[in-house]
PDB file of C-alpha atoms in Angstrom:
ATOM      1  CA  GLY A  21      15.776 -50.225  21.771  1.00  0.00           C
ATOM      2  CA  ALA A  22      14.914 -53.840  21.101  1.00  0.00           C
ATOM      3  CA  GLY A  23      15.776 -56.331  23.785  1.00  0.00           C
ATOM      4  CA  VAL A  24      16.625 -60.004  23.520  1.00  0.00           C
ATOM      5  CA  SER A  25      13.920 -61.915  21.697  1.00  0.00           C
ATOM      6  CA  GLN A  26      13.237 -65.632  21.729  1.00  0.00           C
ATOM      7  CA  THR A  27      11.010 -67.755  19.578  1.00  0.00           C
ATOM      8  CA  PRO A  28       8.802 -69.601  20.004  1.00  0.00           C
ATOM      9  CA  SER A  29       7.464 -68.450  23.351  1.00  0.00           C
ATOM     10  CA  ASN A  30       5.955 -71.889  23.913  1.00  0.00           C
ATOM     11  CA  LYS A  31       6.779 -75.232  22.370  1.00  0.00           C
ATOM     12  CA  VAL A  32       4.994 -78.509  23.004  1.00  0.00           C
ATOM     13  CA  THR A  33       6.569 -81.585  21.509  1.00  0.00           C
ATOM     14  CA  GLU A  34       6.348 -85.326  21.843  1.00  0.00           C
ATOM     15  CA  LYS A  35       9.038 -87.400  23.488  1.00  0.00           C
ATOM     16  CA  GLY A  36      11.691 -88.372  20.974  1.00  0.00           C
ATOM     17  CA  LYS A  37      11.160 -85.410  18.662  1.00  0.00           C
ATOM     18  CA  TYR A  38      13.722 -82.785  17.630  1.00  0.00           C
ATOM     19  CA  VAL A  39      13.273 -79.109  18.573  1.00  0.00           C
ATOM     20  CA  GLU A  40      14.997 -75.843  17.777  1.00  0.00           C
ATOM     21  CA  LEU A  41      14.824 -72.767  19.972  1.00  0.00           C
ATOM     22  CA  ARG A  42      15.907 -69.405  18.600  1.00  0.00           C
ATOM     23  CA  CYS A  43      17.501 -66.407  20.293  1.00  0.00           C
ATOM     24  CA  ASP A  44      18.025 -62.969  18.791  1.00  0.00           C
ATOM     25  CA  PRO A  45      20.360 -60.949  21.046  1.00  0.00           C
ATOM     26  CA  ILE A  46      20.599 -57.205  21.508  1.00  0.00           C
ATOM     27  CA  SER A  47      22.301 -55.647  18.509  1.00  0.00           C
ATOM     28  CA  GLY A  48      26.021 -55.228  19.117  1.00  0.00           C
ATOM     29  CA  HIS A  49      26.218 -57.704  21.979  1.00  0.00           C
ATOM     30  CA  THR A  50      29.012 -60.147  21.218  1.00  0.00           C
ATOM     31  CA  ALA A  51      28.414 -62.491  24.139  1.00  0.00           C
ATOM     32  CA  LEU A  52      25.402 -64.812  24.178  1.00  0.00           C
ATOM     33  CA  TYR A  53      24.331 -67.314  26.831  1.00  0.00           C
ATOM     34  CA  TRP A  54      21.777 -70.071  27.119  1.00  0.00           C
ATOM     35  CA  TYR A  55      20.315 -71.064  30.476  1.00  0.00           C
ATOM     36  CA  ARG A  56      17.688 -73.586  31.490  1.00  0.00           C
ATOM     37  CA  GLN A  57      15.234 -72.889  34.298  1.00  0.00           C
ATOM     38  CA  SER A  58      13.231 -75.710  35.821  1.00  0.00           C
ATOM     39  CA  LEU A  59      10.133 -74.992  37.874  1.00  0.00           C
ATOM     40  CA  GLY A  60      10.967 -73.417  41.220  1.00  0.00           C
ATOM     41  CA  GLN A  61      14.679 -73.167  40.464  1.00  0.00           C
ATOM     42  CA  GLY A  62      17.134 -70.524  39.409  1.00  0.00           C
ATOM     43  CA  PRO A  63      18.474 -70.578  35.863  1.00  0.00           C
ATOM     44  CA  GLU A  64      21.300 -73.036  35.158  1.00  0.00           C
ATOM     45  CA  PHE A  65      24.019 -72.282  32.644  1.00  0.00           C
ATOM     46  CA  LEU A  66      24.128 -74.307  29.440  1.00  0.00           C
ATOM     47  CA  ILE A  67      26.479 -72.653  26.946  1.00  0.00           C
ATOM     48  CA  TYR A  68      28.259 -69.374  26.250  1.00  0.00           C
ATOM     49  CA  PHE A  69      29.194 -67.904  22.875  1.00  0.00           C
ATOM     50  CA  GLN A  70      31.749 -65.222  22.233  1.00  0.00           C
ATOM     51  CA  GLY A  71      31.138 -64.212  18.653  1.00  0.00           C
ATOM     52  CA  THR A  72      30.523 -67.282  16.539  1.00  0.00           C
ATOM     53  CA  GLY A  73      32.349 -69.780  18.714  1.00  0.00           C
ATOM     54  CA  ALA A  74      31.184 -71.635  21.781  1.00  0.00           C
ATOM     55  CA  ALA A  75      33.599 -70.421  24.445  1.00  0.00           C
ATOM     56  CA  ASP A  76      32.160 -72.696  27.108  1.00  0.00           C
ATOM     57  CA  ASP A  77      29.666 -75.520  26.621  1.00  0.00           C
ATOM     58  CA  SER A  78      30.310 -77.179  29.960  1.00  0.00           C
ATOM     59  CA  GLY A  79      26.698 -76.770  31.050  1.00  0.00           C
ATOM     60  CA  LEU A  80      25.150 -78.810  28.260  1.00  0.00           C
ATOM     61  CA  PRO A  81      23.687 -81.876  30.000  1.00  0.00           C
ATOM     62  CA  ASN A  82      24.481 -84.413  27.270  1.00  0.00           C
ATOM     63  CA  ASP A  83      25.149 -84.796  23.571  1.00  0.00           C
ATOM     64  CA  ARG A  84      21.480 -84.432  22.694  1.00  0.00           C
ATOM     65  CA  PHE A  85      21.915 -80.710  23.232  1.00  0.00           C
ATOM     66  CA  PHE A  86      23.733 -78.550  20.715  1.00  0.00           C
ATOM     67  CA  ALA A  87      23.809 -74.830  19.956  1.00  0.00           C
ATOM     68  CA  VAL A  88      25.090 -72.727  17.093  1.00  0.00           C
ATOM     69  CA  ARG A  89      25.666 -69.074  16.334  1.00  0.00           C
ATOM     70  CA  PRO A  90      26.938 -69.099  12.753  1.00  0.00           C
ATOM     71  CA  GLU A  91      27.086 -65.360  12.088  1.00  0.00           C
ATOM     72  CA  GLY A  92      27.762 -64.136  15.584  1.00  0.00           C
ATOM     73  CA  SER A  93      24.257 -62.833  16.149  1.00  0.00           C
ATOM     74  CA  VAL A  94      21.233 -65.154  16.215  1.00  0.00           C
ATOM     75  CA  SER A  95      21.694 -68.432  18.057  1.00  0.00           C
ATOM     76  CA  THR A  96      19.772 -71.677  17.875  1.00  0.00           C
ATOM     77  CA  LEU A  97      19.618 -74.256  20.654  1.00  0.00           C
ATOM     78  CA  LYS A  98      18.914 -77.701  19.260  1.00  0.00           C
ATOM     79  CA  ILE A  99      17.646 -80.652  21.263  1.00  0.00           C
ATOM     80  CA  GLN A 100      17.534 -84.117  19.722  1.00  0.00           C
ATOM     81  CA  ARG A 101      15.429 -87.050  20.900  1.00  0.00           C
ATOM     82  CA  THR A 102      13.667 -84.931  23.506  1.00  0.00           C
ATOM     83  CA  GLU A 103      12.850 -86.438  26.884  1.00  0.00           C
ATOM     84  CA  ARG A 104      10.233 -85.415  29.428  1.00  0.00           C
ATOM     85  CA  GLY A 105      13.028 -84.233  31.707  1.00  0.00           C
ATOM     86  CA  ASP A 106      13.950 -81.599  29.117  1.00  0.00           C
ATOM     87  CA  SER A 107      10.742 -79.729  29.948  1.00  0.00           C
ATOM     88  CA  ALA A 108      11.770 -76.323  31.269  1.00  0.00           C
ATOM     89  CA  VAL A 109      12.022 -72.662  30.335  1.00  0.00           C
ATOM     90  CA  TYR A 110      15.036 -72.000  28.149  1.00  0.00           C
ATOM     91  CA  LEU A 111      16.424 -68.513  28.638  1.00  0.00           C
ATOM     92  CA  CYS A 112      18.805 -66.657  26.384  1.00  0.00           C
ATOM     93  CA  ALA A 113      20.888 -63.671  27.492  1.00  0.00           C
ATOM     94  CA  SER A 114      23.370 -61.342  25.844  1.00  0.00           C
ATOM     95  CA  SER A 115      25.961 -58.880  27.041  1.00  0.00           C
ATOM     96  CA  LEU A 116      28.640 -56.540  25.816  1.00  0.00           C
ATOM     97  CA  MET A 117      32.138 -57.850  26.110  1.00  0.00           C
ATOM     98  CA  GLY A 118      34.589 -56.415  28.568  1.00  0.00           C
ATOM     99  CA  GLY A 119      34.413 -55.504  32.227  1.00  0.00           C
ATOM    100  CA  ALA A 120      33.778 -57.837  35.094  1.00  0.00           C
ATOM    101  CA  GLY A 121      30.441 -56.240  35.733  1.00  0.00           C
ATOM    102  CA  GLY A 122      28.852 -56.557  32.329  1.00  0.00           C
ATOM    103  CA  GLU A 123      25.283 -57.400  33.113  1.00  0.00           C
ATOM    104  CA  GLN A 124      23.467 -59.951  31.060  1.00  0.00           C
ATOM    105  CA  TYR A 125      20.149 -59.009  29.497  1.00  0.00           C
ATOM    106  CA  PHE A 126      17.665 -61.830  29.301  1.00  0.00           C
ATOM    107  CA  GLY A 127      14.967 -62.664  26.823  1.00  0.00           C
ATOM    108  CA  PRO A 128      11.450 -63.769  27.801  1.00  0.00           C
ATOM    109  CA  GLY A 129      12.335 -67.439  27.414  1.00  0.00           C
ATOM    110  CA  THR A 130      10.886 -70.389  25.556  1.00  0.00           C
ATOM    111  CA  ARG A 131       8.751 -72.739  27.609  1.00  0.00           C
ATOM    112  CA  LEU A 132       9.387 -76.251  26.342  1.00  0.00           C
ATOM    113  CA  THR A 133       6.996 -79.021  27.263  1.00  0.00           C
ATOM    114  CA  VAL A 134       7.807 -82.578  26.270  1.00  0.00           C
ATOM    115  CA  THR A 135       4.801 -84.903  26.463  1.00  0.00           C
TER     116      THR A 135
ATOM    117  CA  ALA B  27      32.969 -74.296  42.566  1.00  0.00           C
ATOM    118  CA  GLN B  28      30.711 -71.334  43.094  1.00  0.00           C
ATOM    119  CA  LYS B  29      27.504 -71.455  45.066  1.00  0.00           C
ATOM    120  CA  ILE B  30      24.735 -68.998  45.856  1.00  0.00           C
ATOM    121  CA  THR B  31      22.373 -69.597  48.774  1.00  0.00           C
ATOM    122  CA  GLN B  32      19.048 -67.862  49.227  1.00  0.00           C
ATOM    123  CA  THR B  33      17.443 -69.159  52.411  1.00  0.00           C
ATOM    124  CA  GLN B  34      14.094 -67.363  52.135  1.00  0.00           C
ATOM    125  CA  PRO B  35      11.761 -69.177  49.730  1.00  0.00           C
ATOM    126  CA  GLY B  36       9.069 -66.580  50.367  1.00  0.00           C
ATOM    127  CA  MET B  37       8.824 -63.141  51.928  1.00  0.00           C
ATOM    128  CA  PHE B  38       5.944 -60.774  52.631  1.00  0.00           C
ATOM    129  CA  VAL B  39       6.200 -57.027  53.065  1.00  0.00           C
ATOM    130  CA  GLN B  40       3.669 -54.280  53.559  1.00  0.00           C
ATOM    131  CA  GLU B  41       3.431 -51.686  50.814  1.00  0.00           C
ATOM    132  CA  LYS B  42       5.739 -48.696  51.451  1.00  0.00           C
ATOM    133  CA  GLU B  43       7.883 -50.663  53.906  1.00  0.00           C
ATOM    134  CA  ALA B  44      11.489 -51.744  53.301  1.00  0.00           C
ATOM    135  CA  VAL B  45      12.457 -55.382  52.872  1.00  0.00           C
ATOM    136  CA  THR B  46      15.773 -57.259  52.857  1.00  0.00           C
ATOM    137  CA  LEU B  47      16.306 -60.358  50.750  1.00  0.00           C
ATOM    138  CA  ASP B  48      19.199 -62.517  51.897  1.00  0.00           C
ATOM    139  CA  CYS B  49      21.978 -63.920  49.740  1.00  0.00           C
ATOM    140  CA  THR B  50      25.185 -65.656  50.732  1.00  0.00           C
ATOM    141  CA  TYR B  51      27.818 -66.894  48.335  1.00  0.00           C
ATOM    142  CA  ASP B  52      30.783 -69.202  48.285  1.00  0.00           C
ATOM    143  CA  THR B  53      33.812 -68.843  46.064  1.00  0.00           C
ATOM    144  CA  SER B  54      37.553 -69.112  46.381  1.00  0.00           C
ATOM    145  CA  ASP B  55      38.105 -66.455  43.717  1.00  0.00           C
ATOM    146  CA  GLN B  56      39.201 -62.992  44.790  1.00  0.00           C
ATOM    147  CA  SER B  57      37.590 -61.263  41.834  1.00  0.00           C
ATOM    148  CA  TYR B  58      33.875 -61.743  41.329  1.00  0.00           C
ATOM    149  CA  GLY B  59      30.662 -59.891  40.671  1.00  0.00           C
ATOM    150  CA  LEU B  60      27.317 -60.191  42.406  1.00  0.00           C
ATOM    151  CA  PHE B  61      24.013 -59.509  40.696  1.00  0.00           C
ATOM    152  CA  TRP B  62      20.362 -59.330  41.582  1.00  0.00           C
ATOM    153  CA  TYR B  63      17.640 -60.069  39.056  1.00  0.00           C
ATOM    154  CA  LYS B  64      13.859 -59.740  39.318  1.00  0.00           C
ATOM    155  CA  GLN B  65      11.606 -62.249  37.580  1.00  0.00           C
ATOM    156  CA  PRO B  66       7.918 -61.269  37.445  1.00  0.00           C
ATOM    157  CA  SER B  67       5.263 -63.807  36.618  1.00  0.00           C
ATOM    158  CA  SER B  68       5.760 -62.954  32.935  1.00  0.00           C
ATOM    159  CA  GLY B  69       9.067 -64.805  33.162  1.00  0.00           C
ATOM    160  CA  GLU B  70      11.586 -62.264  31.938  1.00  0.00           C
ATOM    161  CA  MET B  71      14.701 -61.751  34.071  1.00  0.00           C
ATOM    162  CA  ILE B  72      15.239 -58.067  34.820  1.00  0.00           C
ATOM    163  CA  PHE B  73      18.661 -56.864  35.949  1.00  0.00           C
ATOM    164  CA  LEU B  74      18.463 -54.768  39.123  1.00  0.00           C
ATOM    165  CA  ILE B  75      21.885 -54.135  40.612  1.00  0.00           C
ATOM    166  CA  TYR B  76      25.555 -55.151  40.504  1.00  0.00           C
ATOM    167  CA  GLN B  77      28.340 -55.219  43.092  1.00  0.00           C
ATOM    168  CA  GLY B  78      31.974 -55.937  42.279  1.00  0.00           C
ATOM    169  CA  SER B  79      34.128 -57.698  44.840  1.00  0.00           C
ATOM    170  CA  TYR B  80      36.604 -54.817  44.894  1.00  0.00           C
ATOM    171  CA  ASP B  81      33.977 -52.096  45.152  1.00  0.00           C
ATOM    172  CA  GLU B  82      34.377 -50.356  48.467  1.00  0.00           C
ATOM    173  CA  GLN B  83      30.946 -48.801  48.540  1.00  0.00           C
ATOM    174  CA  ASN B  84      27.641 -50.609  48.499  1.00  0.00           C
ATOM    175  CA  ALA B  85      25.857 -50.380  45.170  1.00  0.00           C
ATOM    176  CA  THR B  86      22.616 -48.437  44.914  1.00  0.00           C
ATOM    177  CA  GLU B  87      20.108 -48.117  42.074  1.00  0.00           C
ATOM    178  CA  GLY B  88      17.047 -46.074  42.907  1.00  0.00           C
ATOM    179  CA  ARG B  89      15.042 -47.974  45.525  1.00  0.00           C
ATOM    180  CA  TYR B  90      17.461 -50.911  45.387  1.00  0.00           C
ATOM    181  CA  SER B  91      20.629 -51.162  47.414  1.00  0.00           C
ATOM    182  CA  LEU B  92      23.003 -54.022  47.955  1.00  0.00           C
ATOM    183  CA  ASN B  93      24.293 -54.619  51.466  1.00  0.00           C
ATOM    184  CA  PHE B  94      27.687 -56.152  50.671  1.00  0.00           C
ATOM    185  CA  GLN B  95      29.530 -57.755  53.587  1.00  0.00           C
ATOM    186  CA  LYS B  96      32.612 -59.346  52.083  1.00  0.00           C
ATOM    187  CA  ALA B  97      33.924 -61.017  55.230  1.00  0.00           C
ATOM    188  CA  ARG B  98      30.558 -62.701  55.745  1.00  0.00           C
ATOM    189  CA  LYS B  99      30.204 -63.462  52.036  1.00  0.00           C
ATOM    190  CA  SER B 100      26.776 -61.937  51.950  1.00  0.00           C
ATOM    191  CA  ALA B 101      25.132 -59.669  49.381  1.00  0.00           C
ATOM    192  CA  ASN B 102      21.658 -58.861  50.602  1.00  0.00           C
ATOM    193  CA  LEU B 103      19.233 -56.843  48.490  1.00  0.00           C
ATOM    194  CA  VAL B 104      17.357 -54.050  50.210  1.00  0.00           C
ATOM    195  CA  ILE B 105      14.227 -52.688  48.568  1.00  0.00           C
ATOM    196  CA  SER B 106      12.999 -49.455  50.098  1.00  0.00           C
ATOM    197  CA  ALA B 107       9.423 -48.159  49.923  1.00  0.00           C
ATOM    198  CA  SER B 108       8.003 -51.386  48.497  1.00  0.00           C
ATOM    199  CA  GLN B 109       5.422 -51.134  45.747  1.00  0.00           C
ATOM    200  CA  LEU B 110       2.807 -53.652  44.620  1.00  0.00           C
ATOM    201  CA  GLY B 111       4.743 -54.015  41.370  1.00  0.00           C
ATOM    202  CA  ASP B 112       7.731 -55.322  43.308  1.00  0.00           C
ATOM    203  CA  SER B 113       5.923 -58.626  43.838  1.00  0.00           C
ATOM    204  CA  ALA B 114       8.071 -61.112  41.933  1.00  0.00           C
ATOM    205  CA  MET B 115      10.760 -63.757  42.271  1.00  0.00           C
ATOM    206  CA  TYR B 116      14.183 -62.349  43.075  1.00  0.00           C
ATOM    207  CA  PHE B 117      17.419 -64.128  42.204  1.00  0.00           C
ATOM    208  CA  CYS B 118      20.911 -63.486  43.483  1.00  0.00           C
ATOM    209  CA  ALA B 119      23.695 -64.486  41.079  1.00  0.00           C
ATOM    210  CA  MET B 120      27.475 -64.495  40.928  1.00  0.00           C
ATOM    211  CA  ARG B 121      30.099 -64.469  38.264  1.00  0.00           C
ATOM    212  CA  THR B 122      33.743 -65.148  39.052  1.00  0.00           C
ATOM    213  CA  SER B 123      36.877 -64.387  37.129  1.00  0.00           C
ATOM    214  CA  GLY B 124      37.478 -68.117  36.780  1.00  0.00           C
ATOM    215  CA  SER B 125      34.271 -68.780  34.895  1.00  0.00           C
ATOM    216  CA  ALA B 126      33.523 -67.815  31.330  1.00  0.00           C
ATOM    217  CA  ARG B 127      31.184 -65.053  32.397  1.00  0.00           C
ATOM    218  CA  GLN B 128      28.316 -67.405  33.109  1.00  0.00           C
ATOM    219  CA  LEU B 129      26.160 -66.571  36.073  1.00  0.00           C
ATOM    220  CA  THR B 130      25.544 -68.950  38.945  1.00  0.00           C
ATOM    221  CA  PHE B 131      22.086 -68.352  40.406  1.00  0.00           C
ATOM    222  CA  GLY B 132      20.503 -69.042  43.756  1.00  0.00           C
ATOM    223  CA  SER B 133      17.110 -70.697  44.099  1.00  0.00           C
ATOM    224  CA  GLY B 134      15.302 -67.400  44.479  1.00  0.00           C
ATOM    225  CA  THR B 135      12.993 -65.635  46.924  1.00  0.00           C
ATOM    226  CA  GLN B 136       9.339 -65.025  46.107  1.00  0.00           C
ATOM    227  CA  LEU B 137       8.450 -61.548  47.374  1.00  0.00           C
ATOM    228  CA  THR B 138       4.829 -60.569  47.878  1.00  0.00           C
ATOM    229  CA  VAL B 139       3.962 -56.943  48.606  1.00  0.00           C
ATOM    230  CA  LEU B 140       0.737 -56.580  50.548  1.00  0.00           C
ATOM    231  CA  PRO B 141      -1.547 -53.559  50.073  1.00  0.00           C
TER     232      PRO B 141
END
């Protein structure tokens, strides 16, 4: 079956611009996560959705970052006034609800470069 | 707070040999899950294996096994009969009952399988 998809795969933008990154989770997965992975590091948690609501947004670095999931499926991560430090790979993951061991399935990521 | 430590930035192994990738964790929670993910150069995170804190037996999945030593807070990944396709970055991750299902990742180990 289809896995998690993310678009675009690469995004180059100028400092100060606004960007949107899209995630399409595995069908039927109610939980959706965004992570950010800087070069040479492990992924760092940004935000978690259960259904349409953000259950935990404690990982968002500042108020320039925002994410939505209006219909409980596709999610969009929005970054305003981008800075060079926002350059990273943004990973999306989804999982079924329930069970402590529910593994998260990751998409291929969007590589964001802010020039 | 939860923390994952991977002390081996890089490892080499001869094809067909076994290799152990180290992972130690720190948490005050009694209920938690430990995960290993593989990240090839293509960037996608691939789930390999899961161990629950209350599981009495070490998890195994094909050539992957998890050497879980709860008292030492270690969860090492053992790959048997290494293949060239195993060359990738490997991440250890943890999820605790106190967190909203987000994963906390280590910094990863780059494994290179030599022919």
